[in-house]
PDB file of C-alpha atoms and ligand atoms in Angstrom:
ATOM      1  CA  MET E   7      63.207 110.652 106.025  1.00 65.00           C
ATOM      2  CA  PHE E   8      61.939 107.072 105.672  1.00 66.00           C
ATOM      3  CA  ALA E   9      60.234 105.691 102.593  1.00 64.00           C
ATOM      4  CA  ARG E  10      57.237 103.435 103.124  1.00 62.00           C
ATOM      5  CA  GLU E  11      58.542 100.670 100.842  1.00 65.00           C
ATOM      6  CA  HIS E  12      60.342  97.813 102.529  1.00 65.00           C
ATOM      7  CA  ILE E  13      64.066  98.548 102.634  1.00 74.00           C
ATOM      8  CA  GLU E  14      66.341  95.524 102.090  1.00 88.00           C
ATOM      9  CA  TYR E  15      69.399  94.753 104.183  1.00 93.00           C
ATOM     10  CA  GLU E  16      72.535  95.859 102.408  1.00 95.00           C
ATOM     11  CA  ALA E  17      76.025  95.443 103.924  1.00 96.00           C
ATOM     12  CA  LEU E  18      78.695  98.124 103.843  1.00 96.00           C
ATOM     13  CA  ASP E  19      82.368  97.538 104.586  1.00 97.00           C
ATOM     14  CA  LEU E  20      82.954  98.999 108.051  1.00 97.00           C
ATOM     15  CA  PRO E  21      83.868 102.651 107.538  1.00 97.00           C
ATOM     16  CA  ASP E  22      86.106 104.770 109.781  1.00 96.00           C
ATOM     17  CA  ARG E  23      88.285 102.068 111.389  1.00 95.00           C
ATOM     18  CA  MET E  24      90.343 103.478 114.262  1.00 94.00           C
ATOM     19  CA  ASP E  25      93.312 101.065 114.070  1.00 94.00           C
ATOM     20  CA  LEU E  26      95.080 102.108 117.310  1.00 97.00           C
ATOM     21  CA  THR E  27      97.783 100.051 119.009  1.00 98.00           C
ATOM     22  CA  ASP E  28      96.941  98.696 122.485  1.00 98.00           C
ATOM     23  CA  ASP E  29      99.078 101.442 124.068  1.00 98.00           C
ATOM     24  CA  GLN E  30      97.435 104.174 122.014  1.00 98.00           C
ATOM     25  CA  MET E  31      94.048 102.770 122.967  1.00 98.00           C
ATOM     26  CA  LEU E  32      94.770 102.917 126.691  1.00 98.00           C
ATOM     27  CA  ALA E  33      96.175 106.449 126.363  1.00 98.00           C
ATOM     28  CA  SER E  34      93.110 107.511 124.399  1.00 98.00           C
ATOM     29  CA  ALA E  35      90.741 105.953 126.975  1.00 98.00           C
ATOM     30  CA  GLN E  36      92.597 107.791 129.754  1.00 98.00           C
ATOM     31  CA  ARG E  37      92.494 111.106 127.899  1.00 98.00           C
ATOM     32  CA  PHE E  38      88.751 110.760 127.440  1.00 98.00           C
ATOM     33  CA  TYR E  39      88.282 109.943 131.119  1.00 98.00           C
ATOM     34  CA  ASP E  40      90.373 113.004 132.007  1.00 98.00           C
ATOM     35  CA  LEU E  41      88.150 115.110 129.791  1.00 98.00           C
ATOM     36  CA  MET E  42      84.865 113.722 131.100  1.00 98.00           C
ATOM     37  CA  ARG E  43      85.759 113.827 134.782  1.00 97.00           C
ATOM     38  CA  CYS E  44      86.095 117.591 134.316  1.00 97.00           C
ATOM     39  CA  ARG E  45      82.458 117.870 133.229  1.00 98.00           C
ATOM     40  CA  HIS E  46      80.384 119.563 135.909  1.00 97.00           C
ATOM     41  CA  THR E  47      76.693 120.257 136.052  1.00 97.00           C
ATOM     42  CA  VAL E  48      76.509 124.052 136.367  1.00 98.00           C
ATOM     43  CA  ARG E  49      73.583 126.232 137.451  1.00 97.00           C
ATOM     44  CA  ASP E  50      75.309 129.641 137.313  1.00 98.00           C
ATOM     45  CA  TYR E  51      75.791 131.129 133.842  1.00 98.00           C
ATOM     46  CA  SER E  52      77.603 134.214 132.550  1.00 98.00           C
ATOM     47  CA  ASP E  53      76.115 136.396 129.826  1.00 97.00           C
ATOM     48  CA  ARG E  54      78.830 135.341 127.349  1.00 98.00           C
ATOM     49  CA  PRO E  55      77.017 134.271 124.182  1.00 98.00           C
ATOM     50  CA  VAL E  56      77.592 130.966 122.384  1.00 98.00           C
ATOM     51  CA  ALA E  57      77.595 130.808 118.586  1.00 98.00           C
ATOM     52  CA  ARG E  58      74.670 128.933 117.072  1.00 98.00           C
ATOM     53  CA  ALA E  59      77.155 126.942 114.930  1.00 98.00           C
ATOM     54  CA  VAL E  60      78.632 125.366 118.087  1.00 99.00           C
ATOM     55  CA  ILE E  61      75.183 124.290 119.299  1.00 99.00           C
ATOM     56  CA  GLU E  62      74.408 122.864 115.857  1.00 99.00           C
ATOM     57  CA  GLU E  63      77.613 120.787 115.793  1.00 99.00           C
ATOM     58  CA  CYS E  64      76.892 119.385 119.260  1.00 99.00           C
ATOM     59  CA  ILE E  65      73.360 118.423 118.229  1.00 98.00           C
ATOM     60  CA  ARG E  66      74.766 116.875 115.049  1.00 98.00           C
ATOM     61  CA  THR E  67      76.918 114.733 117.362  1.00 99.00           C
ATOM     62  CA  ALA E  68      73.877 113.756 119.455  1.00 99.00           C
ATOM     63  CA  GLY E  69      72.201 112.705 116.199  1.00 98.00           C
ATOM     64  CA  THR E  70      74.938 110.110 115.574  1.00 98.00           C
ATOM     65  CA  ALA E  71      73.786 108.082 118.600  1.00 98.00           C
ATOM     66  CA  PRO E  72      72.645 104.498 118.071  1.00 98.00           C
ATOM     67  CA  SER E  73      68.887 103.958 118.290  1.00 98.00           C
ATOM     68  CA  GLY E  74      66.259 101.212 118.055  1.00 97.00           C
ATOM     69  CA  ALA E  75      66.019 100.127 114.390  1.00 95.00           C
ATOM     70  CA  ASN E  76      67.981 103.320 113.627  1.00 95.00           C
ATOM     71  CA  HIS E  77      64.695 105.247 113.853  1.00 95.00           C
ATOM     72  CA  GLN E  78      66.406 108.153 115.678  1.00 97.00           C
ATOM     73  CA  PRO E  79      63.308 108.904 117.774  1.00 98.00           C
ATOM     74  CA  TRP E  80      64.380 112.355 118.902  1.00 98.00           C
ATOM     75  CA  HIS E  81      63.941 116.009 118.108  1.00 98.00           C
ATOM     76  CA  PHE E  82      65.940 118.880 119.573  1.00 98.00           C
ATOM     77  CA  VAL E  83      64.724 122.450 119.951  1.00 98.00           C
ATOM     78  CA  ALA E  84      67.524 124.968 120.601  1.00 98.00           C
ATOM     79  CA  ILE E  85      66.339 128.264 122.031  1.00 98.00           C
ATOM     80  CA  SER E  86      68.255 131.507 122.443  1.00 98.00           C
ATOM     81  CA  ASP E  87      65.211 133.819 122.133  1.00 98.00           C
ATOM     82  CA  PRO E  88      64.960 135.572 125.545  1.00 98.00           C
ATOM     83  CA  ALA E  89      61.148 135.764 125.383  1.00 98.00           C
ATOM     84  CA  ILE E  90      60.828 131.987 124.898  1.00 98.00           C
ATOM     85  CA  LYS E  91      63.439 131.276 127.578  1.00 98.00           C
ATOM     86  CA  LYS E  92      61.411 133.467 129.965  1.00 98.00           C
ATOM     87  CA  GLN E  93      58.248 131.483 129.194  1.00 97.00           C
ATOM     88  CA  ILE E  94      60.111 128.204 129.744  1.00 97.00           C
ATOM     89  CA  ARG E  95      61.401 129.501 133.063  1.00 97.00           C
ATOM     90  CA  GLU E  96      57.907 130.530 134.142  1.00 96.00           C
ATOM     91  CA  GLY E  97      56.410 127.160 133.136  1.00 95.00           C
ATOM     92  CA  ALA E  98      59.210 125.203 134.802  1.00 95.00           C
ATOM     93  CA  GLU E  99      59.120 127.233 138.019  1.00 95.00           C
ATOM     94  CA  GLU E 100      55.377 126.663 138.288  1.00 94.00           C
ATOM     95  CA  GLU E 101      55.947 122.889 138.160  1.00 93.00           C
ATOM     96  CA  GLU E 102      58.911 123.135 140.515  1.00 94.00           C
ATOM     97  CA  ARG E 103      56.926 125.088 143.119  1.00 95.00           C
ATOM     98  CA  ARG E 104      54.475 122.180 143.335  1.00 94.00           C
ATOM     99  CA  PHE E 105      57.399 119.751 143.517  1.00 94.00           C
ATOM    100  CA  TYR E 106      59.300 121.559 146.301  1.00 95.00           C
ATOM    101  CA  GLU E 107      56.140 122.399 148.256  1.00 95.00           C
ATOM    102  CA  GLY E 108      55.596 118.697 148.859  1.00 92.00           C
ATOM    103  CA  GLY E 109      54.621 117.097 145.548  1.00 92.00           C
ATOM    104  CA  ALA E 110      57.983 115.345 145.473  1.00 92.00           C
ATOM    105  CA  GLY E 111      57.473 113.603 148.828  1.00 95.00           C
ATOM    106  CA  ASP E 112      59.770 113.773 151.870  1.00 95.00           C
ATOM    107  CA  GLU E 113      62.241 111.119 150.761  1.00 96.00           C
ATOM    108  CA  TRP E 114      62.907 112.802 147.401  1.00 94.00           C
ATOM    109  CA  LEU E 115      63.275 116.262 148.937  1.00 95.00           C
ATOM    110  CA  LYS E 116      65.735 114.859 151.513  1.00 96.00           C
ATOM    111  CA  ALA E 117      67.766 113.261 148.707  1.00 95.00           C
ATOM    112  CA  LEU E 118      68.021 116.669 147.003  1.00 95.00           C
ATOM    113  CA  GLU E 119      69.229 118.582 150.086  1.00 95.00           C
ATOM    114  CA  PRO E 120      72.957 118.068 149.331  1.00 95.00           C
ATOM    115  CA  ILE E 121      72.406 119.257 145.756  1.00 95.00           C
ATOM    116  CA  GLY E 122      71.048 122.569 147.061  1.00 94.00           C
ATOM    117  CA  THR E 123      68.292 122.980 144.461  1.00 95.00           C
ATOM    118  CA  ASN E 124      65.000 124.823 144.896  1.00 95.00           C
ATOM    119  CA  ASP E 125      62.165 126.148 142.741  1.00 95.00           C
ATOM    120  CA  ASN E 126      64.105 129.215 141.589  1.00 96.00           C
ATOM    121  CA  LYS E 127      65.509 128.562 138.112  1.00 97.00           C
ATOM    122  CA  PRO E 128      67.294 131.730 136.894  1.00 97.00           C
ATOM    123  CA  HIS E 129      69.623 129.629 134.717  1.00 98.00           C
ATOM    124  CA  LEU E 130      66.686 128.982 132.371  1.00 98.00           C
ATOM    125  CA  GLU E 131      66.945 132.644 131.395  1.00 98.00           C
ATOM    126  CA  ASP E 132      70.638 133.308 132.077  1.00 98.00           C
ATOM    127  CA  ALA E 133      72.053 130.485 129.963  1.00 98.00           C
ATOM    128  CA  PRO E 134      72.463 131.705 126.363  1.00 98.00           C
ATOM    129  CA  TRP E 135      70.884 128.478 125.020  1.00 98.00           C
ATOM    130  CA  LEU E 136      68.304 125.976 126.185  1.00 98.00           C
ATOM    131  CA  ILE E 137      68.079 122.707 124.299  1.00 98.00           C
ATOM    132  CA  VAL E 138      64.848 120.795 124.783  1.00 98.00           C
ATOM    133  CA  ILE E 139      65.051 117.110 123.896  1.00 98.00           C
ATOM    134  CA  PHE E 140      61.838 115.469 122.694  1.00 98.00           C
ATOM    135  CA  ALA E 141      61.289 111.714 122.420  1.00 97.00           C
ATOM    136  CA  GLN E 142      59.099 110.543 119.534  1.00 97.00           C
ATOM    137  CA  ARG E 143      56.765 107.667 120.425  1.00 95.00           C
ATOM    138  CA  TRP E 144      56.178 107.080 116.733  1.00 95.00           C
ATOM    139  CA  GLY E 145      57.570 108.421 113.487  1.00 93.00           C
ATOM    140  CA  GLU E 146      56.072 109.289 110.148  1.00 88.00           C
ATOM    141  CA  PHE E 147      56.828 107.888 106.709  1.00 87.00           C
ATOM    142  CA  ASP E 148      57.252 110.398 103.911  1.00 83.00           C
ATOM    143  CA  ASP E 149      53.592 109.813 102.995  1.00 86.00           C
ATOM    144  CA  GLY E 150      52.443 110.807 106.499  1.00 86.00           C
ATOM    145  CA  THR E 151      51.530 107.314 107.794  1.00 91.00           C
ATOM    146  CA  ARG E 152      52.923 106.258 111.176  1.00 93.00           C
ATOM    147  CA  PHE E 153      55.521 103.721 112.235  1.00 93.00           C
ATOM    148  CA  LYS E 154      56.309 102.613 115.756  1.00 95.00           C
ATOM    149  CA  ASN E 155      59.570 103.526 117.416  1.00 96.00           C
ATOM    150  CA  TYR E 156      61.447 101.061 119.650  1.00 97.00           C
ATOM    151  CA  TYR E 157      63.587 101.501 122.765  1.00 98.00           C
ATOM    152  CA  VAL E 158      62.673 105.171 122.830  1.00 98.00           C
ATOM    153  CA  PRO E 159      63.884 105.959 126.419  1.00 97.00           C
ATOM    154  CA  GLU E 160      67.144 104.095 125.821  1.00 98.00           C
ATOM    155  CA  SER E 161      67.752 105.750 122.441  1.00 98.00           C
ATOM    156  CA  THR E 162      66.994 109.277 123.603  1.00 98.00           C
ATOM    157  CA  GLY E 163      69.019 108.675 126.783  1.00 98.00           C
ATOM    158  CA  ILE E 164      72.077 107.702 124.738  1.00 98.00           C
ATOM    159  CA  ALA E 165      71.621 110.705 122.412  1.00 98.00           C
ATOM    160  CA  SER E 166      71.331 112.994 125.447  1.00 98.00           C
ATOM    161  CA  GLY E 167      74.587 111.566 126.810  1.00 98.00           C
ATOM    162  CA  PHE E 168      76.308 112.199 123.476  1.00 98.00           C
ATOM    163  CA  LEU E 169      74.996 115.775 123.588  1.00 98.00           C
ATOM    164  CA  LEU E 170      76.326 116.445 127.108  1.00 98.00           C
ATOM    165  CA  ALA E 171      79.729 114.993 126.150  1.00 98.00           C
ATOM    166  CA  ALA E 172      79.830 117.067 122.938  1.00 99.00           C
ATOM    167  CA  LEU E 173      78.939 120.283 124.789  1.00 99.00           C
ATOM    168  CA  HIS E 174      81.669 119.645 127.348  1.00 98.00           C
ATOM    169  CA  HIS E 175      84.193 118.778 124.638  1.00 98.00           C
ATOM    170  CA  ALA E 176      83.333 122.131 122.989  1.00 98.00           C
ATOM    171  CA  GLY E 177      84.257 123.928 126.228  1.00 98.00           C
ATOM    172  CA  LEU E 178      80.717 124.660 127.395  1.00 98.00           C
ATOM    173  CA  VAL E 179      78.944 123.844 130.632  1.00 98.00           C
ATOM    174  CA  SER E 180      75.434 122.495 130.906  1.00 98.00           C
ATOM    175  CA  LEU E 181      72.647 121.542 133.262  1.00 98.00           C
ATOM    176  CA  THR E 182      70.091 118.793 132.707  1.00 96.00           C
ATOM    177  CA  HIS E 183      66.775 120.042 134.003  1.00 93.00           C
ATOM    178  CA  THR E 184      63.627 117.935 134.236  1.00 89.00           C
ATOM    179  CA  PRO E 185      60.575 119.761 135.557  1.00 81.00           C
ATOM    180  CA  ASN E 186      57.701 117.303 135.769  1.00 83.00           C
ATOM    181  CA  PRO E 187      55.346 117.311 133.902  1.00 85.00           C
ATOM    182  CA  MET E 188      56.902 119.109 130.953  1.00 91.00           C
ATOM    183  CA  LYS E 189      53.911 119.016 128.609  1.00 92.00           C
ATOM    184  CA  PHE E 190      53.756 122.836 128.659  1.00 95.00           C
ATOM    185  CA  LEU E 191      56.773 122.726 126.331  1.00 97.00           C
ATOM    186  CA  ASN E 192      54.872 121.159 123.390  1.00 97.00           C
ATOM    187  CA  PRO E 193      52.554 124.101 122.597  1.00 97.00           C
ATOM    188  CA  LEU E 194      55.237 126.613 123.565  1.00 97.00           C
ATOM    189  CA  LEU E 195      57.756 125.124 121.130  1.00 98.00           C
ATOM    190  CA  GLY E 196      55.278 124.021 118.482  1.00 98.00           C
ATOM    191  CA  ARG E 197      55.982 120.300 118.840  1.00 97.00           C
ATOM    192  CA  PRO E 198      53.260 117.697 118.213  1.00 95.00           C
ATOM    193  CA  ASP E 199      51.501 115.882 121.057  1.00 93.00           C
ATOM    194  CA  HIS E 200      53.084 112.481 120.427  1.00 92.00           C
ATOM    195  CA  GLU E 201      56.505 113.931 121.269  1.00 96.00           C
ATOM    196  CA  LYS E 202      57.441 113.741 124.942  1.00 96.00           C
ATOM    197  CA  PRO E 203      59.817 116.378 126.297  1.00 97.00           C
ATOM    198  CA  ILE E 204      62.421 114.450 128.295  1.00 96.00           C
ATOM    199  CA  MET E 205      64.755 117.193 129.451  1.00 96.00           C
ATOM    200  CA  ILE E 206      65.793 120.806 129.123  1.00 98.00           C
ATOM    201  CA  VAL E 207      69.553 121.269 128.829  1.00 98.00           C
ATOM    202  CA  ALA E 208      70.794 124.730 129.787  1.00 98.00           C
ATOM    203  CA  VAL E 209      74.043 125.521 127.924  1.00 98.00           C
ATOM    204  CA  GLY E 210      76.592 128.292 128.196  1.00 98.00           C
ATOM    205  CA  HIS E 211      79.652 129.542 130.044  1.00 98.00           C
ATOM    206  CA  PRO E 212      79.936 129.507 133.835  1.00 98.00           C
ATOM    207  CA  SER E 213      79.636 132.798 135.724  1.00 98.00           C
ATOM    208  CA  GLU E 214      82.730 134.112 137.581  1.00 98.00           C
ATOM    209  CA  ASP E 215      81.333 132.884 140.904  1.00 98.00           C
ATOM    210  CA  ALA E 216      79.792 129.617 139.645  1.00 98.00           C
ATOM    211  CA  LYS E 217      79.544 126.920 142.306  1.00 97.00           C
ATOM    212  CA  VAL E 218      78.835 123.198 142.189  1.00 97.00           C
ATOM    213  CA  PRO E 219      77.555 121.076 145.071  1.00 97.00           C
ATOM    214  CA  LYS E 220      80.540 119.412 146.773  1.00 96.00           C
ATOM    215  CA  VAL E 221      78.632 116.148 146.923  1.00 96.00           C
ATOM    216  CA  ALA E 222      78.218 116.074 143.146  1.00 94.00           C
ATOM    217  CA  LYS E 223      81.938 115.503 142.737  1.00 93.00           C
ATOM    218  CA  ILE E 224      81.996 112.293 144.764  1.00 96.00           C
ATOM    219  CA  LYS E 225      81.834 109.525 142.195  1.00 97.00           C
ATOM    220  CA  LYS E 226      81.569 105.828 143.038  1.00 97.00           C
ATOM    221  CA  PRO E 227      84.963 104.093 142.704  1.00 98.00           C
ATOM    222  CA  LEU E 228      85.466 101.664 139.840  1.00 98.00           C
ATOM    223  CA  ASP E 229      85.313  98.565 142.055  1.00 98.00           C
ATOM    224  CA  GLU E 230      81.826  99.610 143.120  1.00 98.00           C
ATOM    225  CA  ILE E 231      80.452 100.158 139.633  1.00 98.00           C
ATOM    226  CA  LEU E 232      82.283  97.362 137.841  1.00 98.00           C
ATOM    227  CA  THR E 233      82.312  93.578 138.123  1.00 98.00           C
ATOM    228  CA  ILE E 234      84.624  91.754 135.769  1.00 98.00           C
ATOM    229  CA  ALA E 235      84.095  88.171 134.708  1.00 98.00           C
ATOM    230  CA  GLU E 236      87.210  86.915 132.858  1.00 97.00           C
TER     231      GLU E 236
HETATM  232  N1  IYR X  10      63.496 118.897 138.764  1.00 53.73           N
HETATM  233  C1  IYR X  10      63.786 119.491 140.064  1.00 53.73           C
HETATM  234  C2  IYR X  10      64.199 118.522 141.090  1.00 53.73           C
HETATM  235  C3  IYR X  10      65.439 117.760 140.892  1.00 53.73           C
HETATM  236  C4  IYR X  10      65.371 116.393 140.841  1.00 53.73           C
HETATM  237  C5  IYR X  10      66.510 115.657 140.737  1.00 53.73           C
HETATM  238  I1  IYR X  10      66.381 113.627 140.769  1.00 53.73           I
HETATM  239  C6  IYR X  10      67.766 116.275 140.669  1.00 53.73           C
HETATM  240  O1  IYR X  10      68.925 115.529 140.550  1.00 53.73           O
HETATM  241  C7  IYR X  10      67.842 117.658 140.745  1.00 53.73           C
HETATM  242  C8  IYR X  10      66.666 118.409 140.837  1.00 53.73           C
HETATM  243  C9  IYR X  10      64.788 120.650 139.893  1.00 53.73           C
HETATM  244  O2  IYR X  10      65.364 120.812 138.834  1.00 53.73           O
HETATM  245  O3  IYR X  10      64.998 121.386 140.856  1.00 53.73           O
END
């Protein structure tokens, strides 16, 4: 995507101005909050399929995220192939067994009790799509030489947030899953070694009897997460 030659700064008139009144802005902010507070992390999926075009649009949205030097240090692998999902489940459950059998440490396991998780991860097969997000430590010019990427965790974190919002906006549910270590995903998905898998996002529709942990719906009030200096 990038040419090796030095690219000069060139200014564009700001495209896509929103131009809302103050009242419209507040209403729009409230509508978005109302949408996002209805996003739930879901572990129970139905077998209802999701069209590939929907997944592609949501990943296109994730790709609009800001990033260090606009290097876009991310790659997404979207999987619906049941055989690959099965292998991902097996690899993840192997890591999770170590984690839940004590690798995590007592304090971490105690913190997870109200979430109700364990090493059984059927959603990695049940969800119609898994999206694996890879972070790229460095990129490649068109001629194959390397360039360094900057703010990689921040950039991929923002893109992941855009993805979760886009999936929810499209009417889907998702689960961010982070078995540790996730290096087994590189050979399985044919991604190079310098890419670090940062999370697996399970995507689909909730099953009829889908549950969420009660505790997950308790969000800190605004006065706890916000300090205003005006
Ligand atoms: N990756 C494990 C453990 C886990 C860790 C955190 I922090 C969570 O918020 C939830 C789970 C698992 O997926 O079970």
